mmCIF file of C-alpha atoms and ligand atoms in Angstrom:
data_model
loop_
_atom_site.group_PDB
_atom_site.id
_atom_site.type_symbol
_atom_site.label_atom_id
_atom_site.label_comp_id
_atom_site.label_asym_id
_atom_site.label_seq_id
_atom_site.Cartn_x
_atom_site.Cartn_y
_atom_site.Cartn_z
ATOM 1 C CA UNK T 1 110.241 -99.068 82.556
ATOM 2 C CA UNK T 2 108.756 -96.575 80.021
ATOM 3 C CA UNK T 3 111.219 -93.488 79.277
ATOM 4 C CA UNK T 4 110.315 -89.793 80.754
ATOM 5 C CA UNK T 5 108.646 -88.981 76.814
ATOM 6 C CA UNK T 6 106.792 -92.657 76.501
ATOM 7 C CA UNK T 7 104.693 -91.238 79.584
ATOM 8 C CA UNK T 8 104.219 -87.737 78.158
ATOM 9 C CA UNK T 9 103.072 -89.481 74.969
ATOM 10 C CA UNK T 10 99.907 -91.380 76.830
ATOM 11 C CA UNK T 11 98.366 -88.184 78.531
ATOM 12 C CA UNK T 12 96.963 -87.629 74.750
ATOM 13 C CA UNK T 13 95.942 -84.335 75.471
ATOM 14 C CA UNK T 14 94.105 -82.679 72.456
ATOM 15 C CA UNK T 15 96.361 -79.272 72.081
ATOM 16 C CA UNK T 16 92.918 -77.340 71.990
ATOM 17 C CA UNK T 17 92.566 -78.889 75.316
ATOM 18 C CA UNK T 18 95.680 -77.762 76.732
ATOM 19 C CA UNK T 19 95.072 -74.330 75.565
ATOM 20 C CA UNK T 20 92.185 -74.280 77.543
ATOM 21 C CA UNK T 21 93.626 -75.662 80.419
ATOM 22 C CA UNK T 22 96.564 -72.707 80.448
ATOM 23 C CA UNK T 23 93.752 -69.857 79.547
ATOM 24 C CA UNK T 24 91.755 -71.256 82.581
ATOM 25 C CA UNK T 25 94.795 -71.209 85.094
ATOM 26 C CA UNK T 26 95.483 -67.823 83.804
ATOM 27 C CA UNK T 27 92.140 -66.242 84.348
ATOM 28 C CA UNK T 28 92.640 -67.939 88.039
ATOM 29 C CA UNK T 29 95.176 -66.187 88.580
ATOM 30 C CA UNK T 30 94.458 -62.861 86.935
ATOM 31 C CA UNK T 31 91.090 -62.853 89.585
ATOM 32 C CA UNK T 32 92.957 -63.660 92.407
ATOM 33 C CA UNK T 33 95.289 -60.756 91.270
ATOM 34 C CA UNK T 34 92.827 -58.275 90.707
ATOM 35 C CA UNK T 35 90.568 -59.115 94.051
ATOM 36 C CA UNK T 36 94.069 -58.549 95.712
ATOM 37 C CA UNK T 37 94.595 -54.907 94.066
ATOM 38 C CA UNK T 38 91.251 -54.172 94.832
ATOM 39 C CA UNK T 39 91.419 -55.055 98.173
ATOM 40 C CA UNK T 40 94.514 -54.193 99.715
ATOM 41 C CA UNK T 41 95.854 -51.308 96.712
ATOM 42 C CA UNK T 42 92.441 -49.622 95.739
ATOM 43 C CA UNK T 43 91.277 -49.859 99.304
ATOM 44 C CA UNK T 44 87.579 -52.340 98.447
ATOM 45 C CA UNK T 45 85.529 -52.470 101.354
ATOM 46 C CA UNK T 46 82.889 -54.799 102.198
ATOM 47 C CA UNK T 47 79.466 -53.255 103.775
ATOM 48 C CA UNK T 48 79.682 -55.007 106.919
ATOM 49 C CA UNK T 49 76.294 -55.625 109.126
ATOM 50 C CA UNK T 50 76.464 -53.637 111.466
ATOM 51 C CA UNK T 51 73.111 -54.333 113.875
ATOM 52 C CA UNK T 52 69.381 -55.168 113.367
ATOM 53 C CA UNK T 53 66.878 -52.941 113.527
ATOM 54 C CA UNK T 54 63.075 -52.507 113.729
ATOM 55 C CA UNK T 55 61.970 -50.893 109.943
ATOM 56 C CA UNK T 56 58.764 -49.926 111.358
ATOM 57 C CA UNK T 57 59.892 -48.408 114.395
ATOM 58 C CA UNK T 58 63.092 -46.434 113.628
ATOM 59 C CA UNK T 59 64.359 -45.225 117.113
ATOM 60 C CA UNK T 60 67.966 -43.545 118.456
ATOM 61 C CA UNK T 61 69.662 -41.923 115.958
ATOM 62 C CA UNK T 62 67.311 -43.193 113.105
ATOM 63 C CA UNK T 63 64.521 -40.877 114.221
ATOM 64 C CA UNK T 64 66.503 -37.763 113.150
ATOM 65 C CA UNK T 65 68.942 -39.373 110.083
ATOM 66 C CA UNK T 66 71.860 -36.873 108.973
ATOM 67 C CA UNK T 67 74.884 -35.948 109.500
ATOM 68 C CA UNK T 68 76.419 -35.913 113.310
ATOM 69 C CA UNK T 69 80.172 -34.423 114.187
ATOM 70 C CA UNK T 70 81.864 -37.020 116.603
ATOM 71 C CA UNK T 71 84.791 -34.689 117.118
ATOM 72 C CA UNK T 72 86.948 -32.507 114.759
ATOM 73 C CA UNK T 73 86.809 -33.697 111.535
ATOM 74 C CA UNK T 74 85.054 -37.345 111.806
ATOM 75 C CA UNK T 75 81.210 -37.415 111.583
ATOM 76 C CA UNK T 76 79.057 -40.204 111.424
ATOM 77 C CA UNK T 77 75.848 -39.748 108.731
ATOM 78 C CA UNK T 78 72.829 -41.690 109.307
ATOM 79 C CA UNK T 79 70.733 -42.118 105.943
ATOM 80 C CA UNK T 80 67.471 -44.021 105.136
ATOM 81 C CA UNK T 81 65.781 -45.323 102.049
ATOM 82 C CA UNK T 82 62.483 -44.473 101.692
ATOM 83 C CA UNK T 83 59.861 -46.170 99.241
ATOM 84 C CA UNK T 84 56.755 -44.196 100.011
ATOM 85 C CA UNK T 85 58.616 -41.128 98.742
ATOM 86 C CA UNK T 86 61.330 -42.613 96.914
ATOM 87 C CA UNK T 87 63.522 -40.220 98.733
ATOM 88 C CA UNK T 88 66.544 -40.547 100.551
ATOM 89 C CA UNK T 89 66.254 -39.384 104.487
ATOM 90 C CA UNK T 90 68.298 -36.714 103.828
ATOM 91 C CA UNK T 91 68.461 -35.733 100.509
ATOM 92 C CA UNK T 92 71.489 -33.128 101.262
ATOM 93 C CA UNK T 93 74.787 -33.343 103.214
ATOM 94 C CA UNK T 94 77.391 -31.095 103.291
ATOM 95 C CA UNK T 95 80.522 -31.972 105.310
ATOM 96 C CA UNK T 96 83.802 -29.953 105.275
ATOM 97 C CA UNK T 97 87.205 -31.270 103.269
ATOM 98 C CA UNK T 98 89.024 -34.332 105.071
ATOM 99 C CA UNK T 99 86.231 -35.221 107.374
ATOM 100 C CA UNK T 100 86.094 -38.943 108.097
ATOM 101 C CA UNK T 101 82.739 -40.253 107.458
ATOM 102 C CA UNK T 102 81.039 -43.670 108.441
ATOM 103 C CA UNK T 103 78.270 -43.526 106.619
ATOM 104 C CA UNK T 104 75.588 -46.175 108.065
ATOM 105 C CA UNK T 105 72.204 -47.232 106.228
ATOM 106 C CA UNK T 106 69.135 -48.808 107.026
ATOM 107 C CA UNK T 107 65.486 -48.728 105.096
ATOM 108 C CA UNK T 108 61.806 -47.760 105.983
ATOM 109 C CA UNK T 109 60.086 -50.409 103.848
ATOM 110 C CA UNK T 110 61.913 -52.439 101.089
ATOM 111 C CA UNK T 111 65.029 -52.982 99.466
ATOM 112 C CA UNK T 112 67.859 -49.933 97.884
ATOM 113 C CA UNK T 113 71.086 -49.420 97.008
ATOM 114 C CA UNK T 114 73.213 -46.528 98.400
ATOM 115 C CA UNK T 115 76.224 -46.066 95.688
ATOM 116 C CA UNK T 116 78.345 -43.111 96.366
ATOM 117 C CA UNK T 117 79.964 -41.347 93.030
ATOM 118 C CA UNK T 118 83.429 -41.355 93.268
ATOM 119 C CA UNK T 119 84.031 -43.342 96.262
ATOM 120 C CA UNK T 120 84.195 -47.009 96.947
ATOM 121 C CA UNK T 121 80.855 -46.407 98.581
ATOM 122 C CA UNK T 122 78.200 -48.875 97.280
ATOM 123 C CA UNK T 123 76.018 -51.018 99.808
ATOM 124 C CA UNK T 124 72.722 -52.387 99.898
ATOM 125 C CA UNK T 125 69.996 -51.120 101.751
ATOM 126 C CA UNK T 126 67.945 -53.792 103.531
ATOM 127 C CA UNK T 127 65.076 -53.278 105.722
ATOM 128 C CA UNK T 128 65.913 -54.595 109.357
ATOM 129 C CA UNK T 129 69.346 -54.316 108.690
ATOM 130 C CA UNK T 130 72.020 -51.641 109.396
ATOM 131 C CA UNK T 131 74.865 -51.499 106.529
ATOM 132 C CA UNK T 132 78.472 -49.221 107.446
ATOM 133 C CA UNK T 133 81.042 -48.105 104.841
ATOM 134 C CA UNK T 134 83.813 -45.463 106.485
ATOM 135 C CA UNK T 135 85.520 -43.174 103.842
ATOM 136 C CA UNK T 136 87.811 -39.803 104.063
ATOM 137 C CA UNK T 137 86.565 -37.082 102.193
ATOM 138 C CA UNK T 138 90.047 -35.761 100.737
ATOM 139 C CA UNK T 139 88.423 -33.773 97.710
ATOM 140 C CA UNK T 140 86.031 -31.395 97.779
ATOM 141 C CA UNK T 141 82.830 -31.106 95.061
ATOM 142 C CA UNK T 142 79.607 -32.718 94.718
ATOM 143 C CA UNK T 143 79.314 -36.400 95.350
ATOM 144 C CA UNK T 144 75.668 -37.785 94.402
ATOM 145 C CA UNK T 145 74.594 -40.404 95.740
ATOM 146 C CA UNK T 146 71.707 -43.214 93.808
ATOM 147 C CA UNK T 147 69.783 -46.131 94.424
ATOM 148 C CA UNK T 148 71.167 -48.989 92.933
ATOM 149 C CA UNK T 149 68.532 -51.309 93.497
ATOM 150 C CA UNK T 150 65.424 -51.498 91.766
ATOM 151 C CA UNK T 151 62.575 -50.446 94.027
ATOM 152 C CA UNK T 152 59.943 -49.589 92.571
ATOM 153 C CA UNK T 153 58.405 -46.806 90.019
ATOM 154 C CA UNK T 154 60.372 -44.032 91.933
ATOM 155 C CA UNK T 155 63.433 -45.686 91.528
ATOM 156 C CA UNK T 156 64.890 -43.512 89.039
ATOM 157 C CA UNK T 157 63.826 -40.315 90.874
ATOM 158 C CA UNK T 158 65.814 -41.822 94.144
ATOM 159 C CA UNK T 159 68.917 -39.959 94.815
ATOM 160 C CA UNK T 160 71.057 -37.140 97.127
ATOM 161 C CA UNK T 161 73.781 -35.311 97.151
ATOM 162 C CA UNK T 162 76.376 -34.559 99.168
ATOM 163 C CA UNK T 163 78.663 -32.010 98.859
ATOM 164 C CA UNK T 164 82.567 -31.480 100.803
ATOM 165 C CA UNK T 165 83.321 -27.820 100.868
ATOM 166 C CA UNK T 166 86.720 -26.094 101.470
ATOM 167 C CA UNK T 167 87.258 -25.326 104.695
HETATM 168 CU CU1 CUA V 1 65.341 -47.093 96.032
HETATM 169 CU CU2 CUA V 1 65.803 -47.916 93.847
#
């Protein structure tokens, strides 16, 4: 029978080693700590897929994207990506203070980004595909919003803006 320290002694772990070993387990746990803030503290939402659709024939709602009013105060805003124009489908929305917004996107051709400045807004925009992000407007002022993926020579000239005005 080997005492409690005789079996310590045969691990031989290098000390380097062990340092590694406790950085690693903290970094495990500072993630998991920080993708629970984020998701339950800071509100983090993930774009969820909402339907398929045809890109080359946009019908329903899609054929007229904007903003509609639902009832008082929540609104649902359809916006495109656009790669022949590099514009967004529409380029300007203006909603009052405290509306509730789902915000869904879809694209004409290839691949964008939607990212929403100042919100936790950010999905991608994929052709065929219909993203959704909700979020409550509790601030007015401008919020532009980019393309965040790269799409071609346009890319940079790709944005909107939309702006929450007092009531
Ligand atoms: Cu659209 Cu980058």
């Amino acid at each position: 029978m080997s005492a409690p320290n005789d079996a310590k002694r045969t691990l031989h772990i290098d000390p380097y080693e062990k340092n590694w070993m406790r950085i690693s387990i903290i970094l495990v746990i500072v993630f998991a700590a920080a993708v629970t803030v984020a998701g339950f503290a800071l509100g983090f939402q993930v774009p969820s897929p909402e339907e398929r659709v045809d890109p080359n024939n946009l019908t329903g709602p899609w054929e007229n994207p904007g903003l509609r009013e639902l009832s008082p105060g929540v609104y649902e805003l359809y916006v495109i990506g656009n790669a022949t124009t590099w514009q967004f489908e529409p380029r300007d929305v203006e909603i009052p203070v405290d509306s509730t917004v789902t915000i869904y996107v879809t694209s004409r051709d290839i691949q964008h980004g939607f990212k929403l400045q100042d919100t936790n807004i950010n999905m991608q925009i994929l052709p065929g595909q219909v993203s959704k992000l909700t979020h409550v407007f509790e601030e007015a002022g401008e919020y532009p919003y980019i393309c965040t993926e790269y799409c071609g020579v346009g890319h940079a000239a790709m944005f909107g803006n939309l702006t929450v005005v007092e009531k």
